CSV table of C-alpha atoms in Angstrom, one decimal:
chain,number,residue,atom,x,y,z
A,54,MET,CA,-0.1,-0.1,0.1
A,55,SER,CA,1.3,3.3,-0.7
A,56,ASN,CA,2.8,5.5,1.9
A,57,ILE,CA,1.8,8.9,0.3
A,58,VAL,CA,-0.2,9.7,3.4
A,59,GLY,CA,2.9,9.4,5.8
A,60,ASP,CA,2.1,9.9,9.4
A,61,LYS,CA,-0.6,12.4,8.8
A,62,MET,CA,-3.4,9.6,9.3
A,63,ASN,CA,-3.7,6.3,10.7
A,64,ASN,CA,-3.9,3.9,7.7
A,65,SER,CA,-7.0,2.1,8.7
A,66,TYR,CA,-9.0,0.2,5.8
A,67,LEU,CA,-12.0,2.3,6.9
A,68,HIS,CA,-10.4,5.3,5.3
A,69,ILE,CA,-10.3,3.3,2.0
A,70,VAL,CA,-13.7,2.2,2.3
A,71,LEU,CA,-14.7,5.8,2.8
A,72,LEU,CA,-12.3,7.2,0.1
A,73,HIS,CA,-14.2,4.6,-2.3
A,74,CYS,CA,-17.4,5.9,-1.6
A,75,LEU,CA,-16.6,9.5,-1.9
A,76,SER,CA,-15.1,8.7,-5.3
A,77,HIS,CA,-18.2,7.2,-6.5
A,78,PHE,CA,-20.6,10.0,-5.0
A,79,LYS,CA,-18.0,12.6,-6.7
A,80,GLY,CA,-19.7,15.1,-4.3
A,81,GLU,CA,-23.2,14.7,-5.1
A,82,ARG,CA,-24.2,13.1,-1.5
A,83,THR,CA,-23.0,14.2,1.7
A,84,VAL,CA,-21.0,12.2,4.4
A,85,SER,CA,-24.5,11.5,6.0
A,86,ALA,CA,-25.4,9.6,2.9
A,87,ILE,CA,-22.2,7.3,3.0
A,88,TYR,CA,-22.9,6.8,6.7
A,89,HIS,CA,-26.7,5.1,5.9
A,90,LEU,CA,-25.1,3.1,3.2
A,91,LEU,CA,-22.5,1.3,5.4
A,92,ASN,CA,-24.8,1.3,8.1
A,93,GLY,CA,-27.3,-0.2,6.0
A,94,LYS,CA,-30.5,2.1,6.5
A,95,LYS,CA,-33.1,0.7,4.6
A,96,SER,CA,-34.8,4.0,3.4
A,97,SER,CA,-35.6,4.3,-0.3
A,98,GLN,CA,-33.0,7.2,-0.6
A,99,THR,CA,-30.1,5.0,0.5
A,100,ILE,CA,-31.4,2.1,-1.4
A,101,GLN,CA,-31.3,4.2,-4.5
A,102,ASP,CA,-27.9,5.9,-4.0
A,103,GLY,CA,-26.4,2.4,-3.5
A,104,LYS,CA,-27.9,1.6,-6.9
A,105,LEU,CA,-27.1,4.8,-8.9
A,106,PHE,CA,-23.8,5.4,-7.7
A,107,ASN,CA,-22.9,1.6,-8.2
A,108,LEU,CA,-22.2,1.0,-4.3
A,109,SER,CA,-24.9,-1.7,-3.3
A,110,MET,CA,-22.1,-4.0,-2.3
A,111,MET,CA,-21.3,-1.5,0.5
A,112,PHE,CA,-24.6,-1.4,1.6
A,113,GLY,CA,-25.0,-2.5,5.4
A,114,LEU,CA,-21.4,-4.0,5.6
A,115,PHE,CA,-20.6,-1.9,8.8
A,116,PRO,CA,-24.1,-1.8,10.8
A,117,LYS,CA,-22.4,-0.9,14.2
A,118,LEU,CA,-20.5,1.7,12.4
A,119,SER,CA,-21.0,5.2,14.0
A,120,ARG,CA,-21.6,8.5,12.2
A,121,ASN,CA,-19.0,10.2,14.7
A,122,LEU,CA,-16.5,7.6,13.5
A,123,VAL,CA,-17.4,8.4,9.8
A,124,ILE,CA,-16.8,12.1,10.6
A,125,THR,CA,-13.6,11.6,12.3
A,126,HIS,CA,-12.2,9.7,9.4
A,127,CYS,CA,-13.3,12.2,6.9
A,128,GLU,CA,-11.5,14.8,9.0
A,129,ASP,CA,-8.3,12.6,8.9
A,130,LEU,CA,-8.9,12.1,4.9
A,131,VAL,CA,-9.1,16.1,4.9
A,132,LYS,CA,-5.9,16.7,7.0
A,133,ALA,CA,-4.3,14.2,4.7
A,134,GLN,CA,-5.3,16.1,1.6
A,135,LEU,CA,-6.7,13.3,0.2
A,136,ILE,CA,-10.2,14.8,-0.2
A,137,LYS,CA,-11.5,18.3,0.0
A,138,GLU,CA,-15.1,19.9,0.7
A,139,LYS,CA,-16.6,20.8,-2.4
A,140,GLU,CA,-19.6,22.3,-0.1
A,141,GLU,CA,-20.8,21.9,3.2
A,142,GLN,CA,-20.5,18.0,4.0
A,143,HIS,CA,-20.1,17.3,0.2
A,144,PHE,CA,-16.4,16.0,-0.3
A,145,VAL,CA,-14.4,15.2,-3.6
A,146,LEU,CA,-11.1,13.2,-3.8
A,147,THR,CA,-8.2,15.6,-4.1
A,148,THR,CA,-5.7,14.5,-7.3
A,149,GLN,CA,-3.2,13.0,-4.3
A,150,GLY,CA,-6.4,11.5,-3.0
A,151,ILE,CA,-7.6,9.7,-6.4
A,152,SER,CA,-3.6,8.3,-6.9
A,153,TYR,CA,-3.6,7.2,-3.1
A,154,LEU,CA,-7.0,5.4,-3.5
A,155,LYS,CA,-5.8,3.6,-6.7
A,156,ASP,CA,-2.5,2.4,-5.1
A,157,CYS,CA,-4.4,1.2,-2.0
A,158,LEU,CA,-7.0,-0.8,-4.1
A,159,ALA,CA,-4.2,-2.2,-6.2
A,160,ALA,CA,-2.5,-3.6,-3.3
A,161,LYS,CA,-5.6,-4.7,-1.0
A,162,PRO,CA,-8.7,-4.7,-3.4
A,163,PHE,CA,-12.0,-5.5,-2.2
A,164,PRO,CA,-12.7,-9.1,-1.3
A,165,THR,CA,-14.6,-10.1,-4.6
A,166,HIS,CA,-17.6,-11.9,-3.2
A,167,LEU,CA,-18.8,-9.1,-0.8
A,168,ASN,CA,-22.3,-7.9,-1.7
A,169,GLY,CA,-24.0,-6.0,1.2
A,170,TRP,CA,-27.4,-5.4,-0.6
A,171,VAL,CA,-27.7,-9.2,-1.7
A,172,TYR,CA,-26.2,-11.3,0.9
A,173,GLY,CA,-26.1,-8.7,3.9
A,174,ASP,CA,-29.0,-9.6,6.2
A,175,THR,CA,-29.1,-13.4,5.2
A,176,SER,CA,-25.2,-13.7,6.0
A,177,ARG,CA,-25.7,-12.0,9.5
A,178,ILE,CA,-28.5,-14.6,10.3
A,179,PHE,CA,-26.8,-17.6,8.9
A,180,TRP,CA,-23.3,-16.5,10.7
A,181,ARG,CA,-25.3,-16.2,14.2
A,182,ARG,CA,-27.1,-19.5,13.6
A,183,ILE,CA,-24.0,-21.7,12.5
A,184,SER,CA,-21.7,-20.5,15.0
A,185,LEU,CA,-24.0,-21.3,17.6
A,186,LEU,CA,-24.7,-24.7,16.0
A,187,ILE,CA,-21.3,-25.6,15.8
A,188,GLN,CA,-20.4,-24.7,19.4
A,189,VAL,CA,-23.5,-26.7,20.6
A,190,LEU,CA,-22.7,-29.8,18.5
A,191,SER,CA,-19.2,-29.7,19.4
A,192,ASN,CA,-19.9,-29.7,22.8
A,193,PHE,CA,-22.2,-32.5,22.2
A,194,VAL,CA,-19.4,-34.6,20.7
A,195,TYR,CA,-17.5,-34.2,23.7
A,196,LYS,CA,-20.1,-34.6,26.3
A,197,ASN,CA,-19.7,-31.0,27.5
A,198,THR,CA,-22.8,-29.5,29.0
A,199,ASN,CA,-21.1,-27.0,31.3
A,200,TYR,CA,-20.7,-24.0,28.9
A,201,LEU,CA,-21.6,-20.7,28.0
A,202,PRO,CA,-23.6,-20.2,24.5
A,203,ILE,CA,-21.9,-17.4,22.6
A,204,THR,CA,-25.0,-15.7,22.1
A,205,LYS,CA,-27.9,-14.2,24.3
A,206,ASN,CA,-30.3,-13.7,21.4
A,207,GLN,CA,-33.1,-15.5,22.1
A,208,GLU,CA,-34.1,-16.0,18.6
A,209,ASP,CA,-31.0,-17.7,17.7
A,210,LEU,CA,-31.1,-19.6,20.9
A,211,PHE,CA,-34.7,-20.8,20.1
A,212,TRP,CA,-34.0,-21.6,16.4
A,213,VAL,CA,-30.9,-23.7,17.4
A,214,LYS,CA,-32.8,-25.5,20.1
A,215,LYS,CA,-35.6,-26.3,17.9
A,216,PHE,CA,-33.3,-27.4,14.8
A,217,ILE,CA,-31.4,-30.1,17.4
A,218,LYS,CA,-34.6,-31.2,18.7
A,219,ASP,CA,-36.1,-31.8,15.1
A,220,ASN,CA,-32.9,-33.8,14.4
A,221,ARG,CA,-32.2,-35.3,18.0
A,222,ASN,CA,-32.3,-39.0,16.7
A,223,GLN,CA,-29.7,-38.1,14.1
A,224,ALA,CA,-27.0,-36.1,16.1
A,225,GLU,CA,-24.1,-37.8,14.8
A,226,VAL,CA,-25.1,-37.7,11.2
A,227,LEU,CA,-26.0,-34.2,11.6
A,228,VAL,CA,-22.2,-33.7,13.2
A,229,ASN,CA,-20.6,-35.3,9.8
A,230,GLN,CA,-23.1,-33.5,7.5
A,231,LEU,CA,-22.3,-30.2,8.9
A,232,TYR,CA,-18.6,-30.7,9.0
A,233,SER,CA,-18.6,-31.9,5.3
A,234,GLU,CA,-20.6,-28.7,4.3
A,235,LEU,CA,-18.3,-26.7,6.2
A,236,HIS,CA,-15.2,-28.2,4.7
A,237,GLN,CA,-16.7,-28.0,0.9
A,238,SER,CA,-17.7,-24.5,1.3
A,239,ILE,CA,-14.4,-22.9,2.8
A,240,GLN,CA,-12.0,-25.1,0.6
A,241,MET,CA,-13.0,-22.9,-2.3
A,242,SER,CA,-11.7,-20.1,-0.6
A,243,SER,CA,-8.1,-18.9,-0.2
A,244,GLU,CA,-6.1,-20.4,2.5
A,245,ARG,CA,-6.0,-17.1,4.4
A,246,HIS,CA,-9.8,-16.6,4.1
A,247,ALA,CA,-10.7,-20.2,5.2
A,248,GLU,CA,-8.3,-19.7,8.3
A,249,ILE,CA,-10.0,-16.1,9.2
A,250,PHE,CA,-13.7,-18.0,9.2
A,251,ILE,CA,-12.3,-20.8,11.2
A,252,ARG,CA,-10.6,-18.8,13.7
A,253,ARG,CA,-13.7,-17.1,14.4
A,254,LEU,CA,-15.6,-20.3,15.5
A,255,THR,CA,-16.0,-21.2,18.9
A,256,SER,CA,-15.9,-25.0,19.7
A,257,ASN,CA,-15.8,-27.3,22.8
A,258,ASN,CA,-12.3,-26.3,23.6
A,259,ARG,CA,-11.4,-23.0,22.0
A,260,ILE,CA,-13.2,-19.5,22.1
A,261,GLY,CA,-13.5,-17.7,18.7
A,262,GLU,CA,-11.1,-14.9,18.2
A,263,THR,CA,-11.8,-11.3,17.5
A,264,PHE,CA,-11.0,-9.6,14.4
A,265,GLU,CA,-8.5,-7.7,16.3
A,266,GLN,CA,-6.8,-10.8,17.7
A,267,ILE,CA,-6.8,-12.3,14.0
A,268,ALA,CA,-5.5,-9.3,12.6
A,269,LEU,CA,-2.8,-9.1,15.2
A,270,MET,CA,-1.6,-12.5,14.1
A,271,MET,CA,-1.8,-11.8,10.6
A,272,LYS,CA,-0.1,-8.2,11.2
A,273,ASP,CA,-2.9,-6.8,9.0
A,274,ASP,CA,-5.7,-4.2,9.6
A,275,PRO,CA,-8.7,-5.2,11.5
A,276,THR,CA,-11.2,-3.6,9.2
A,277,TYR,CA,-9.8,-5.6,6.2
A,278,VAL,CA,-9.9,-8.8,8.0
A,279,TYR,CA,-13.4,-8.1,9.1
A,280,LEU,CA,-14.4,-7.5,5.4
A,281,GLU,CA,-12.5,-10.6,4.3
A,282,PHE,CA,-14.7,-12.6,6.9
A,283,TRP,CA,-17.9,-11.6,5.5
A,284,ASN,CA,-16.5,-12.0,2.0
A,285,VAL,CA,-16.5,-16.0,3.0
A,286,VAL,CA,-20.0,-15.9,4.7
A,287,HIS,CA,-21.3,-13.9,1.4
A,288,PHE,CA,-19.8,-16.8,-0.7
A,289,ILE,CA,-21.1,-19.3,1.3
A,290,ILE,CA,-24.6,-17.7,1.2
A,291,GLN,CA,-24.0,-17.7,-2.7
A,292,GLN,CA,-23.0,-21.3,-3.1
A,293,ILE,CA,-26.2,-22.2,-0.9
A,294,GLN,CA,-28.5,-20.3,-3.3
A,295,GLU,CA,-26.8,-22.0,-6.4
A,296,LYS,CA,-26.7,-25.6,-5.0
A,297,PRO,CA,-29.1,-26.1,-2.1
A,298,GLU,CA,-29.1,-30.0,-2.6
A,299,GLU,CA,-25.1,-29.7,-1.8
A,300,TYR,CA,-25.6,-27.8,1.4
A,301,LYS,CA,-28.6,-29.3,3.2
A,302,ILE,CA,-27.8,-28.2,6.7
A,303,PHE,CA,-26.8,-24.5,5.6
A,304,ASN,CA,-29.8,-24.3,3.5
A,305,GLU,CA,-31.8,-25.4,6.3
A,306,VAL,CA,-30.2,-22.6,8.3
A,307,THR,CA,-31.2,-19.8,5.8
A,308,LYS,CA,-34.4,-20.9,4.0
A,309,ASP,CA,-36.5,-19.0,6.2
A,310,VAL,CA,-34.8,-15.8,5.6
A,311,GLN,CA,-33.7,-16.2,1.9
A,312,LEU,CA,-37.3,-16.1,0.8
A,313,LYS,CA,-37.5,-12.5,1.9
A,314,THR,CA,-37.9,-9.9,-0.5
A,315,THR,CA,-35.5,-7.2,-0.9
A,316,LEU,CA,-38.4,-4.5,-0.5
A,317,THR,CA,-38.9,-3.0,2.8
A,318,THR,CA,-42.0,-4.0,4.6
A,319,SER,CA,-43.7,-0.7,4.4
A,320,THR,CA,-42.9,-0.4,0.4
A,321,GLU,CA,-44.4,-4.1,0.2
A,322,VAL,CA,-47.7,-3.0,1.6
A,323,THR,CA,-47.8,-0.3,-1.0
A,324,PHE,CA,-46.9,-2.5,-3.9
A,325,SER,CA,-50.1,-4.5,-2.8
A,326,TYR,CA,-52.2,-1.5,-3.1
A,327,LEU,CA,-50.5,-0.4,-6.5
A,328,GLU,CA,-51.5,-3.9,-8.0
A,329,THR,CA,-54.9,-3.4,-7.3
A,330,GLY,CA,-54.7,0.2,-9.6
A,331,ALA,CA,-55.0,2.5,-6.5
A,332,SER,CA,-53.8,5.7,-7.1
A,333,ILE,CA,-50.6,7.7,-4.9
A,334,GLN,CA,-53.3,9.7,-3.3
A,335,GLU,CA,-55.6,6.8,-2.3
A,336,ILE,CA,-52.7,4.8,-0.8
A,337,ALA,CA,-51.6,8.0,0.9
A,338,ARG,CA,-55.1,8.4,2.4
A,339,LEU,CA,-55.6,4.4,3.1
A,340,ARG,CA,-52.3,4.1,4.8
A,341,GLY,CA,-52.1,7.4,6.4
A,342,LEU,CA,-48.6,8.2,4.9
A,343,LYS,CA,-47.6,11.4,3.2
A,344,GLU,CA,-47.6,10.9,-0.7
A,345,SER,CA,-44.1,11.9,-0.9
A,346,THR,CA,-43.3,8.5,1.5
A,347,ILE,CA,-45.6,6.4,-1.2
A,348,GLU,CA,-43.6,8.0,-4.1
A,349,ASP,CA,-40.4,6.8,-2.3
A,350,HIS,CA,-41.9,3.4,-2.1
A,351,ILE,CA,-42.7,3.5,-6.0
A,352,VAL,CA,-38.9,4.6,-6.8
A,353,GLU,CA,-37.8,1.7,-4.6
A,354,ILE,CA,-40.2,-0.9,-6.4
A,355,THR,CA,-39.2,0.3,-9.7
A,356,LEU,CA,-35.5,-0.2,-8.7
A,357,HIS,CA,-35.7,-3.5,-7.6
A,358,ASP,CA,-38.7,-5.4,-9.6
A,359,GLN,CA,-37.8,-5.6,-13.1
A,360,THR,CA,-41.2,-6.7,-13.8
A,361,TYR,CA,-42.7,-3.6,-12.6
A,362,THR,CA,-43.1,-0.6,-15.0
A,363,PRO,CA,-44.1,2.6,-13.5
A,364,ASP,CA,-45.9,3.8,-16.6
A,365,ASN,CA,-48.9,5.5,-14.9
A,366,PHE,CA,-46.3,8.0,-13.7
A,367,LEU,CA,-43.7,8.1,-16.4
A,368,THR,CA,-44.2,7.2,-20.1
A,369,GLU,CA,-41.1,5.8,-22.0
A,370,ALA,CA,-40.9,8.7,-24.1
A,371,ASP,CA,-40.6,11.0,-20.8
A,372,TYR,CA,-38.1,8.8,-19.6
A,373,HIS,CA,-35.8,9.2,-22.8
A,374,LEU,CA,-36.4,12.7,-22.5
A,375,ILE,CA,-35.1,13.1,-18.9
A,376,LYS,CA,-32.4,10.1,-19.8
A,377,ASN,CA,-30.8,12.1,-22.4
A,378,ALA,CA,-30.4,15.2,-20.0
A,379,ILE,CA,-28.7,13.3,-17.4
A,380,ASP,CA,-26.2,12.0,-19.9
A,381,THR,CA,-26.0,15.6,-21.3
A,382,ILE,CA,-25.3,17.3,-18.0
A,383,GLN,CA,-23.7,14.3,-16.3
A,384,THR,CA,-25.4,14.6,-12.7
A,385,HIS,CA,-27.3,12.6,-10.2
A,386,ARG,CA,-28.5,15.8,-8.7
A,387,LEU,CA,-32.2,15.9,-9.3
A,388,LYS,CA,-32.6,19.8,-9.0
A,389,GLN,CA,-30.1,20.4,-11.8
A,390,VAL,CA,-31.9,17.8,-13.9
A,391,LYS,CA,-35.1,19.6,-13.1
A,392,GLU,CA,-33.8,23.2,-13.9
A,393,TYR,CA,-32.4,21.6,-17.2
A,394,LEU,CA,-35.5,20.5,-18.5
A,395,ASN,CA,-37.5,23.7,-17.4
A,396,ASP,CA,-39.0,22.4,-14.6
A,397,GLN,CA,-41.6,20.3,-16.8
A,398,TYR,CA,-40.9,17.1,-14.8
A,399,SER,CA,-41.4,16.1,-11.0
A,400,TYR,CA,-38.7,15.2,-8.8
A,401,PHE,CA,-40.6,12.1,-8.5
A,402,GLN,CA,-40.5,11.5,-12.5
A,403,ILE,CA,-36.8,12.3,-12.5
A,404,ARG,CA,-36.1,10.1,-9.7
A,405,LEU,CA,-38.0,7.2,-11.4
A,406,ALA,CA,-36.2,7.9,-14.8
A,407,TYR,CA,-33.1,7.3,-12.6
A,408,ALA,CA,-34.3,4.0,-11.6
A,409,LEU,CA,-35.0,3.0,-14.9
A,410,ILE,CA,-31.7,3.7,-16.5
A,411,GLY,CA,-31.0,0.6,-18.4
A,412,ARG,CA,-34.2,-1.1,-18.6
A,413,TYR,CA,-35.2,0.6,-21.9
A,414,GLU,CA,-32.1,0.4,-23.5
């Protein structure tokens, strides 16, 4: 990794994550937008930002990230002259920042299977359940009943307890099958990634290591080790979805969450009303919500359901006019597009056009 920053900044990989997001946003979104993206805020605006700026893979990768830490790291980047403030809370990379990011990603690229939007929620539930299941079965094999579960999460404890109860007559078969699936899934990862995953597991005779402990042993950055770990988990989820018959236990662990739609719950309700032919005004009245909220939902539906076409709100011809304007002025800022088109389209219609980009090509 380049030493261009020198002693001006603690070179945490989180700085690279923030630089990457800032480079994609190009000053068109605030630092708060990055925080919401990395935190996984399921608002229509954040979801749309992820799609528009090609950052969906970053969605929700850091659910415990604090806003203050994001701000502090951005201040580090300013001091290191890697970014500069374009306007209040809108930052762009400097020439030095562009070069630094390029060098860093060449030396340490983002792990290839990371996809927070597609696998984020499922992967976290999978990890909580599978790590607890492995702990319980490991202690079962060695007939150890005196141990503390690695989690106090009642939903996870209940799920594992029920799973073992449903399979109580074939515990040994379960252990062998679980080991086989675990071995098969991680042997397709690099030796380093497999080691990170294994070191996180708790068994009858060892406690899973923290990311800091693993990073110290590997002489690496904890944030990068953290991303490598989730890369393995995301890859496993991908394998489960592609080959469920080869991962019977893993599939059982995730099947109740894999079926969930990518739409937020409130948006699903709006979608059900749209399918009856209800207007925005009618849905807003029936649901006791603002019309702008219903518009947010329609944009979200358009983004994530390729079978849905918002013809009632934006014709294909109007889409092409807005798309041509976007291509001409090269921006994701709604106000600039609206003004360029002499205010003949609403912000809602312009947002729909962004959501439809690529659909009519």
